[in-house]
mmCIF file of C-alpha atoms in Angstrom:
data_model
loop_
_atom_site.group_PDB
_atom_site.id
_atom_site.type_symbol
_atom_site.label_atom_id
_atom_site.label_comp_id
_atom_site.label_asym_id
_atom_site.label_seq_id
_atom_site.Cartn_x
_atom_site.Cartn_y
_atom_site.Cartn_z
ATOM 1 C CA UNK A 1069 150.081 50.096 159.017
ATOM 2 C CA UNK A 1070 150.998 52.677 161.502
ATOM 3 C CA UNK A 1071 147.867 54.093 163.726
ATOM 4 C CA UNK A 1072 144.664 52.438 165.045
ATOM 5 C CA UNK A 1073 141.420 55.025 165.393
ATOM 6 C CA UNK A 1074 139.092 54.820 167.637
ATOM 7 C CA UNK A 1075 137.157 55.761 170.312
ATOM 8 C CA UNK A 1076 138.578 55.835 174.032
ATOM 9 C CA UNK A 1077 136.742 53.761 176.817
ATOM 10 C CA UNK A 1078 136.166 54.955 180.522
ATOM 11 C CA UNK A 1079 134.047 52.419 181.402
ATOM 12 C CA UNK A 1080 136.131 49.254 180.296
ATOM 13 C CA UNK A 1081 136.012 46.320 182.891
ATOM 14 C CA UNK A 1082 136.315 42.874 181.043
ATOM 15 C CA UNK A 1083 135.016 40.928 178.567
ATOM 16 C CA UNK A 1084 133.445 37.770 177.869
ATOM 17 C CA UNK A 1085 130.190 36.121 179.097
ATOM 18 C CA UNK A 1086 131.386 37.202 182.859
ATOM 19 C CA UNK A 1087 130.751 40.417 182.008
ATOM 20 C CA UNK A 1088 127.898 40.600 179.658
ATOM 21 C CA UNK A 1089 125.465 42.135 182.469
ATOM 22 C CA UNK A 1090 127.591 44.771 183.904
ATOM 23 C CA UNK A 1091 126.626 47.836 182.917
ATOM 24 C CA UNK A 1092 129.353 50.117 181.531
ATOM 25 C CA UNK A 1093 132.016 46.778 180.898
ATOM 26 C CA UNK A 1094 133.276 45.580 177.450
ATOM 27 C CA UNK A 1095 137.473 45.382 177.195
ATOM 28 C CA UNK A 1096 137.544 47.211 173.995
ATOM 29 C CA UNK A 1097 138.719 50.901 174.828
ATOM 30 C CA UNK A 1098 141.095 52.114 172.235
ATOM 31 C CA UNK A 1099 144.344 51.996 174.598
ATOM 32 C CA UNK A 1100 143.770 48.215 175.697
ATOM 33 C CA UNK A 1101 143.249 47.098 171.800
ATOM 34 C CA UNK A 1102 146.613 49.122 170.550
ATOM 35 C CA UNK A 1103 148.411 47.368 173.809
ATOM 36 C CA UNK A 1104 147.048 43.700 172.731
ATOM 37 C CA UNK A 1105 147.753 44.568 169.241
ATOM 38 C CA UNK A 1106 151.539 46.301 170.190
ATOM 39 C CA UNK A 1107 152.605 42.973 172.416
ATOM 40 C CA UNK A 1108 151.698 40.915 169.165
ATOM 41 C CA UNK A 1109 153.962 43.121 166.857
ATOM 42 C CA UNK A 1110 156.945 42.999 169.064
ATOM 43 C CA UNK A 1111 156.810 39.191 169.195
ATOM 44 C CA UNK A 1112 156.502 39.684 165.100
ATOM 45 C CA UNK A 1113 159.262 42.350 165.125
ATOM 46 C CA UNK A 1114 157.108 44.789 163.828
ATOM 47 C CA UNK A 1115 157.298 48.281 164.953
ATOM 48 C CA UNK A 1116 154.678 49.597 167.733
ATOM 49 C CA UNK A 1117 151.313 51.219 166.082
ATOM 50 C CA UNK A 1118 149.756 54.054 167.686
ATOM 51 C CA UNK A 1119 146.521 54.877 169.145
ATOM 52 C CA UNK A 1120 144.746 58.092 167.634
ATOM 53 C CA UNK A 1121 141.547 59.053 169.162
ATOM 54 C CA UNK A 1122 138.117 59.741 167.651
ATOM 55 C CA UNK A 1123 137.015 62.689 169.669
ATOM 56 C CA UNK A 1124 133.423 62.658 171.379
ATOM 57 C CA UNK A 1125 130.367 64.589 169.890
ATOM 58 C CA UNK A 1126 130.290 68.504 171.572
ATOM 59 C CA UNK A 1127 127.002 68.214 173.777
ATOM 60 C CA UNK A 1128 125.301 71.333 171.673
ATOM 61 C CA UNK A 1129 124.791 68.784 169.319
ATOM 62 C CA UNK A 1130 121.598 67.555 171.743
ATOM 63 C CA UNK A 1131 120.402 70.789 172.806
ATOM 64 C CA UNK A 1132 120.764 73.501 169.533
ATOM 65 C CA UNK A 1133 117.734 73.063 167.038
ATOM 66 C CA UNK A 1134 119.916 74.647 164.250
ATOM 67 C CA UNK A 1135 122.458 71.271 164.141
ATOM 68 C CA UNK A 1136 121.149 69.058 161.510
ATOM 69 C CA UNK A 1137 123.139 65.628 161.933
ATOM 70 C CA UNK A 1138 123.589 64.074 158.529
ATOM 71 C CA UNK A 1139 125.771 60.752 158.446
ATOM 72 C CA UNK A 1140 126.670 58.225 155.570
ATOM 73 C CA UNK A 1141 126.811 55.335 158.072
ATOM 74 C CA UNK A 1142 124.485 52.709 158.573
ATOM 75 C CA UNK A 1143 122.956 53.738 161.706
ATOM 76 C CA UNK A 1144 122.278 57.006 160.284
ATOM 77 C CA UNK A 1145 119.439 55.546 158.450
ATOM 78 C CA UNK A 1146 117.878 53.054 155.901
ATOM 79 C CA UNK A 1147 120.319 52.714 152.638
ATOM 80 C CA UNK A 1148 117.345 51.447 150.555
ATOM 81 C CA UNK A 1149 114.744 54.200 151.547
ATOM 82 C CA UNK A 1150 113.615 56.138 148.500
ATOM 83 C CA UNK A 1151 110.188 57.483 149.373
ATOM 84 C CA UNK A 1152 108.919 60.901 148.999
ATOM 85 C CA UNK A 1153 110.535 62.784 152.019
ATOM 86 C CA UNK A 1154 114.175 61.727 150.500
ATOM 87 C CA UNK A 1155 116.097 63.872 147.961
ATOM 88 C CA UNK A 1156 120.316 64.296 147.768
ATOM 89 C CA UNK A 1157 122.803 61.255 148.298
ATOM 90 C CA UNK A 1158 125.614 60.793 150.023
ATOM 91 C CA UNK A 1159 127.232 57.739 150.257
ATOM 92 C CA UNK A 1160 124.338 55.700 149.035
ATOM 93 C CA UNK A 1161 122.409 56.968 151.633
ATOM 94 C CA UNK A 1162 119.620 59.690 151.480
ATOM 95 C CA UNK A 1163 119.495 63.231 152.004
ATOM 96 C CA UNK A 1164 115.861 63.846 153.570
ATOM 97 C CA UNK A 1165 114.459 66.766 151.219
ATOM 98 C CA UNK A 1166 113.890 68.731 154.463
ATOM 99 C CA UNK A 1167 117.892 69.207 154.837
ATOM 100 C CA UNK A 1168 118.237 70.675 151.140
ATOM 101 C CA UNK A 1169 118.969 74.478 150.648
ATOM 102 C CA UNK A 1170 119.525 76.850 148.558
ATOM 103 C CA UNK A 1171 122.311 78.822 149.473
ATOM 104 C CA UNK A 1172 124.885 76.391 150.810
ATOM 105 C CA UNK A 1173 128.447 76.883 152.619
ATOM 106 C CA UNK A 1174 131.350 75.098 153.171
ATOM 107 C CA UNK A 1175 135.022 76.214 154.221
ATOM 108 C CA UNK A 1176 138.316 74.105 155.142
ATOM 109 C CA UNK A 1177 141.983 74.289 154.577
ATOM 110 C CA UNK A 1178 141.235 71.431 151.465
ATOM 111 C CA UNK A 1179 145.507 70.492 151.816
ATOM 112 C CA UNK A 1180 146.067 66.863 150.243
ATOM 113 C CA UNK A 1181 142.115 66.782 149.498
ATOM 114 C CA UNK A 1182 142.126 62.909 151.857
ATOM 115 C CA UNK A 1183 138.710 60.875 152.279
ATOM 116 C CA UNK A 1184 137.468 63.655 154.915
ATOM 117 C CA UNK A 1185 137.618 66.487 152.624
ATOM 118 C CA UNK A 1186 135.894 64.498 149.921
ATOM 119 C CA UNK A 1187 133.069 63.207 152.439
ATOM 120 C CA UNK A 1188 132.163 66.912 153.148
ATOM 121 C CA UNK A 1189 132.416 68.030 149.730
ATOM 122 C CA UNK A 1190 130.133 65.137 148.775
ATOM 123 C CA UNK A 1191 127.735 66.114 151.684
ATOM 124 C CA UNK A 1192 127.861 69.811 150.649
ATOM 125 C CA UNK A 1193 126.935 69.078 146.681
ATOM 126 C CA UNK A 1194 124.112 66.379 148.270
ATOM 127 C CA UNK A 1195 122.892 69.449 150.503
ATOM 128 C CA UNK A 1196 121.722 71.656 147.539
ATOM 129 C CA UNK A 1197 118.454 72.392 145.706
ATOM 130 C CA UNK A 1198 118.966 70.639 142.554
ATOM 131 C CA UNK A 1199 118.421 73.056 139.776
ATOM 132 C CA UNK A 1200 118.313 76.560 141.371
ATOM 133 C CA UNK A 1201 120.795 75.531 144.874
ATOM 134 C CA UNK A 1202 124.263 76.843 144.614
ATOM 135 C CA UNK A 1203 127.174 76.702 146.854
ATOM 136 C CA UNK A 1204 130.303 78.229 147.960
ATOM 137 C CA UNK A 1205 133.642 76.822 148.971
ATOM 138 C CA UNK A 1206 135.607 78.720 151.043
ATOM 139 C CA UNK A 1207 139.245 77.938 150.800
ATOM 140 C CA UNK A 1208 141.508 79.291 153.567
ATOM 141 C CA UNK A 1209 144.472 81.470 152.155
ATOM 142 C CA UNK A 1210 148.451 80.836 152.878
ATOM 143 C CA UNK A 1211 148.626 83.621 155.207
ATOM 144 C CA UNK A 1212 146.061 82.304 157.627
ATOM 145 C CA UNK A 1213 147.856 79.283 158.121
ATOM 146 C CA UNK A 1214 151.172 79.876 159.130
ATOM 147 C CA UNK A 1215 150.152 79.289 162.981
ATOM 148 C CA UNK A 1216 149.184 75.699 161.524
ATOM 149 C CA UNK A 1217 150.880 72.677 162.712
ATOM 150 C CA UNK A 1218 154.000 71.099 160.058
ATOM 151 C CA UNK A 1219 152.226 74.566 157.837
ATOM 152 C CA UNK A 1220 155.309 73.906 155.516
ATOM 153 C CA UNK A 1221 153.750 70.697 154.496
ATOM 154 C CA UNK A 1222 150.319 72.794 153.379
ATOM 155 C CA UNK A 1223 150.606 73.505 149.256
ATOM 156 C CA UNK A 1224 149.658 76.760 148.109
ATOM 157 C CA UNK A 1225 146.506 78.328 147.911
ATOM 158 C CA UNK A 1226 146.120 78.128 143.936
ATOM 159 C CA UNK A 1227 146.878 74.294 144.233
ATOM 160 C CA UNK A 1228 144.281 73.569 146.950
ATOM 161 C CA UNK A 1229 141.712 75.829 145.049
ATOM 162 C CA UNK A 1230 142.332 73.223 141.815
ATOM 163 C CA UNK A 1231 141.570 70.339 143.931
ATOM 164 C CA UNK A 1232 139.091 71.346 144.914
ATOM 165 C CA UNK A 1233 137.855 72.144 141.620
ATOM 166 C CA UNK A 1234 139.012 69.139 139.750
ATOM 167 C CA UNK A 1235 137.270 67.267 142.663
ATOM 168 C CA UNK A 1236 133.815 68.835 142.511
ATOM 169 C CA UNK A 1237 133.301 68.912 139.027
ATOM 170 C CA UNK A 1238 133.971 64.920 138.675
ATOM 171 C CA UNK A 1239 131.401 64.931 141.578
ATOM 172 C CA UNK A 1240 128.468 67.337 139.652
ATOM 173 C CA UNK A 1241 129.671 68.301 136.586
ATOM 174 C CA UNK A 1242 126.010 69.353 136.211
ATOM 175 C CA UNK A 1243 126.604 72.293 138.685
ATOM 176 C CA UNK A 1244 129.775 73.612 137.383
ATOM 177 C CA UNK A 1245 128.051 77.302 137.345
ATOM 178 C CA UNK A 1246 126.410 76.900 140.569
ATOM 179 C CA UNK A 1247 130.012 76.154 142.749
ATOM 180 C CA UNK A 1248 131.747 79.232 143.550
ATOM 181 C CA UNK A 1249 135.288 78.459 145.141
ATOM 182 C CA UNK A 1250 136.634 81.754 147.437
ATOM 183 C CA UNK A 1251 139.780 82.343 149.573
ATOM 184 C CA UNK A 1252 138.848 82.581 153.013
ATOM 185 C CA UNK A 1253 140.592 85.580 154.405
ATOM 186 C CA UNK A 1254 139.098 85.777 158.314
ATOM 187 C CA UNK A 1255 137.545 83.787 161.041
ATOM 188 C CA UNK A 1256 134.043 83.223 159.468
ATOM 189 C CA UNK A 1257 134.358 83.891 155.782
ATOM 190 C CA UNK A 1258 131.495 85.006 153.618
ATOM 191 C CA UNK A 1259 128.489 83.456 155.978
ATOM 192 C CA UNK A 1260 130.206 85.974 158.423
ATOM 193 C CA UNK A 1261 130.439 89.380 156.262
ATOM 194 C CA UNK A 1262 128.401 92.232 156.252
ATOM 195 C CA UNK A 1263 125.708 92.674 153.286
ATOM 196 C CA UNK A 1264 128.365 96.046 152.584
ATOM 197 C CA UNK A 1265 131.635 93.630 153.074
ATOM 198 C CA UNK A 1266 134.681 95.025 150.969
ATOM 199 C CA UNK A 1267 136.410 91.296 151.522
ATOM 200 C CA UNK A 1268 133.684 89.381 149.929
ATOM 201 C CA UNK A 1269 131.656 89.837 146.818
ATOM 202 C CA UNK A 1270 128.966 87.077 147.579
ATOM 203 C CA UNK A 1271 125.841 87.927 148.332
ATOM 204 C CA UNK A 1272 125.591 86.539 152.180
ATOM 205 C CA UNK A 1273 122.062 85.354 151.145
ATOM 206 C CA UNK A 1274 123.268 82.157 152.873
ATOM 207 C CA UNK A 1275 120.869 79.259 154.594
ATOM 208 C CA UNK A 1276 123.250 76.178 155.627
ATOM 209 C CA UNK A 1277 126.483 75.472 156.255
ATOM 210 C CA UNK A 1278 128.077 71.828 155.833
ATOM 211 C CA UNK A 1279 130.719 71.086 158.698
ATOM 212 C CA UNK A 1280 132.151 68.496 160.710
ATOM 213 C CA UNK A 1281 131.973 67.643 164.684
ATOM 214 C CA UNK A 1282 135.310 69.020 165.401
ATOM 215 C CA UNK A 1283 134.227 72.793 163.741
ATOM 216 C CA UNK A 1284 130.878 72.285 165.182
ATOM 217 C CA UNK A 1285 131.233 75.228 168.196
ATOM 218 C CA UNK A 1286 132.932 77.660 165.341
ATOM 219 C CA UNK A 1287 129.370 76.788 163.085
ATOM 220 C CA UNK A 1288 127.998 77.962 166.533
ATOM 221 C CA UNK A 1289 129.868 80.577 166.921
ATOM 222 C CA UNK A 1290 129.061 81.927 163.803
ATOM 223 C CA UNK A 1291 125.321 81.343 163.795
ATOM 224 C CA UNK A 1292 125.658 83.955 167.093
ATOM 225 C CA UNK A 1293 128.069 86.543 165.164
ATOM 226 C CA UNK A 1294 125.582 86.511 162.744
ATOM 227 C CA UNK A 1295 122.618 86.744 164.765
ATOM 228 C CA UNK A 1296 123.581 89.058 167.562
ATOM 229 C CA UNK A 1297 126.631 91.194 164.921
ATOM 230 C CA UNK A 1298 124.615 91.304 161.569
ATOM 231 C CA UNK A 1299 120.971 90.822 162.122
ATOM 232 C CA UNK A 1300 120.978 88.274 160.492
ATOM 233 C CA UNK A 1301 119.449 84.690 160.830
ATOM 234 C CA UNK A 1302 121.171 81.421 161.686
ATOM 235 C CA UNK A 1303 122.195 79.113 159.679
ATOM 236 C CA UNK A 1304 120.955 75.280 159.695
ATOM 237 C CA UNK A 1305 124.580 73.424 160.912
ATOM 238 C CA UNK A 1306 124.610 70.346 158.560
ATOM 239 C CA UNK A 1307 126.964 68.059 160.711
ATOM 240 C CA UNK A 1308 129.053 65.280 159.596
ATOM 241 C CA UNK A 1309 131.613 63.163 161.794
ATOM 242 C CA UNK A 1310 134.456 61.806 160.845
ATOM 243 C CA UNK A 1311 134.640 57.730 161.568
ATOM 244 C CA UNK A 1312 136.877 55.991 159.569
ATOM 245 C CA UNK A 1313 140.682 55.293 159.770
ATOM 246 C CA UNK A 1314 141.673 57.069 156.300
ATOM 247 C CA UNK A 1315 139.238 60.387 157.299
ATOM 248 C CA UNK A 1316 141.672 61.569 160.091
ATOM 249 C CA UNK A 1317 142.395 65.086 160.090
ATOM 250 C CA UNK A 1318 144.621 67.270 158.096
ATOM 251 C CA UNK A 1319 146.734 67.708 160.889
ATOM 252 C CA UNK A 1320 147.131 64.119 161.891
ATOM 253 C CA UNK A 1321 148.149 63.432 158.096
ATOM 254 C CA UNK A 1322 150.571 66.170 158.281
ATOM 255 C CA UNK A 1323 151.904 65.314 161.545
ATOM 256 C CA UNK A 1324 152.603 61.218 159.789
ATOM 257 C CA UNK A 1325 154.014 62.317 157.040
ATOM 258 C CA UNK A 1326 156.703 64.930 158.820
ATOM 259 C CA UNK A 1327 157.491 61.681 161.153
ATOM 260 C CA UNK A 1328 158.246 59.827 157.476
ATOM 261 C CA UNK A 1329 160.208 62.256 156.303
ATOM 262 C CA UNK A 1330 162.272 62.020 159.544
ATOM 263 C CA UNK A 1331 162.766 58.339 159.165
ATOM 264 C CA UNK A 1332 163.641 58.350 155.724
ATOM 265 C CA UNK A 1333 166.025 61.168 156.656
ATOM 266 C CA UNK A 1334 167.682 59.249 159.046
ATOM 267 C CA UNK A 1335 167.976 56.283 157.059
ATOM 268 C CA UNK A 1336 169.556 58.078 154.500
ATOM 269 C CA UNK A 1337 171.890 59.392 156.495
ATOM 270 C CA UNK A 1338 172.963 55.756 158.434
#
């Protein structure tokens, strides 16, 4: 192993039954766990890990009624309910029937196709109307990328477009004619295009858009570009964060593997 994840701690004072009635303490913050941890290696004569940090939920999440959180973790609901108010799955867990549409979005960059891109895919198929739903994946193109961090590490547009693919239909075979995959050529994509657009052929007929926290203000942003730009209504946010270790971003990936390729560089080279 390399990296710890986690969440950062402002408030951390102690531990142990000293503290267990002061508000605000618990040693645990991300920092103090990767130091404890780091002091162990050396004595092992391991090399240091490092601390990567799970950024906080954007506060709109509280106060816009168009966010629809949607989580496949156990606090996010009861794995074993199957009554009439739940439809789609994700995870194991259940998709309220209230949070399926009909015309559903989702957009990324889709490079290396990791556990994050394949939770929000899964959330996205589990967010449909079965039968009649449909949705689009937007895919962003090469030349929208180049301002990307380590963007020489991103493959090519027509091999990210087959992952996704090859991904989806192993997912829902059953919806093969439903999933329309598009380059992404601009900020917003086809949620964001005029009914007249000359960049996209879909019909903007959209209703939800899957996402996770860190693109949550651009989902914002586009509800109001639509709203205030194209007349047009909002869209229902469908909001996933990512948690675990091996759903870290794109970037982070990117940015391990270019520090890999250094190493093995150098070791060549010694």
């Amino acid at each position: 192993h390399d990296s710890i994840i986690g969440w950062v701690s402002t408030e951390a004072k102690g531990h142990g039954r000293d503290f267990d009635s002061i508000k605000g303490s618990g040693l645990g913050g991300l920092d103090q766990l990767v130091d404890a941890v780091n002091d162990d290696r050396e004595n092992r004569g391991l090399n240091e890990l490092e601390a990567l940090e799970v950024d906080d939920w954007p506060a709109s999440i509280w106060t816009d009624d168009n966010v629809v959180f949607l989580e496949d973790d156990e606090s996010g609901g009861d794995k074993h309910d199957v009554g009439e108010d739940s439809a789609g799955l994700i995870g194991g867990y259940r998709i309220p029937s209230s949070s399926l549409y009909n015309s559903v979005a989702v957009g990324g960059t889709f490079d290396g196709m990791h556990y994050g891109h394949r939770k929000l895919l899964t959330l996205a198929v589990s967010s449909v109307l079965p039968n009649t739903g449909k949705l689009t994946i937007g895919i962003t193109t090469d030349e929208m990328l180049t301002q990307k961090a380590f963007a020489e590490l991103i493959p090519r547009l027509d091999e990210r477009i087959q992952g996704v693919r090859d991904f989806v239909d192993t997912l829902a075979p059953g919806m093969k004619n439903r999933v329309r995959i598009v380059p992404i050529r601009d900020k917003y994509g086809p949620p964001g295009s005029a009914h007249n657009s000359d960049v996209y052929k879909e019909k903007n007929d959209y209703d939800a858009l899957v996402l996770s926290h860190e693109t949550l203000e651009t989902g914002r942003l586009l509800n109001h570009h639509r709203v205030h730009e194209l007349g047009m209504g909002p869209l229902k946010l469908l909001c996933t964060r990512r948690t675990e270790a091996h759903s870290m971003s794109s970037t982070t990936l990117r940015r391990i593997k270019k520090q890999n390729e250094i190493i093995d560089s150098c070791d060549i080279e010694s």
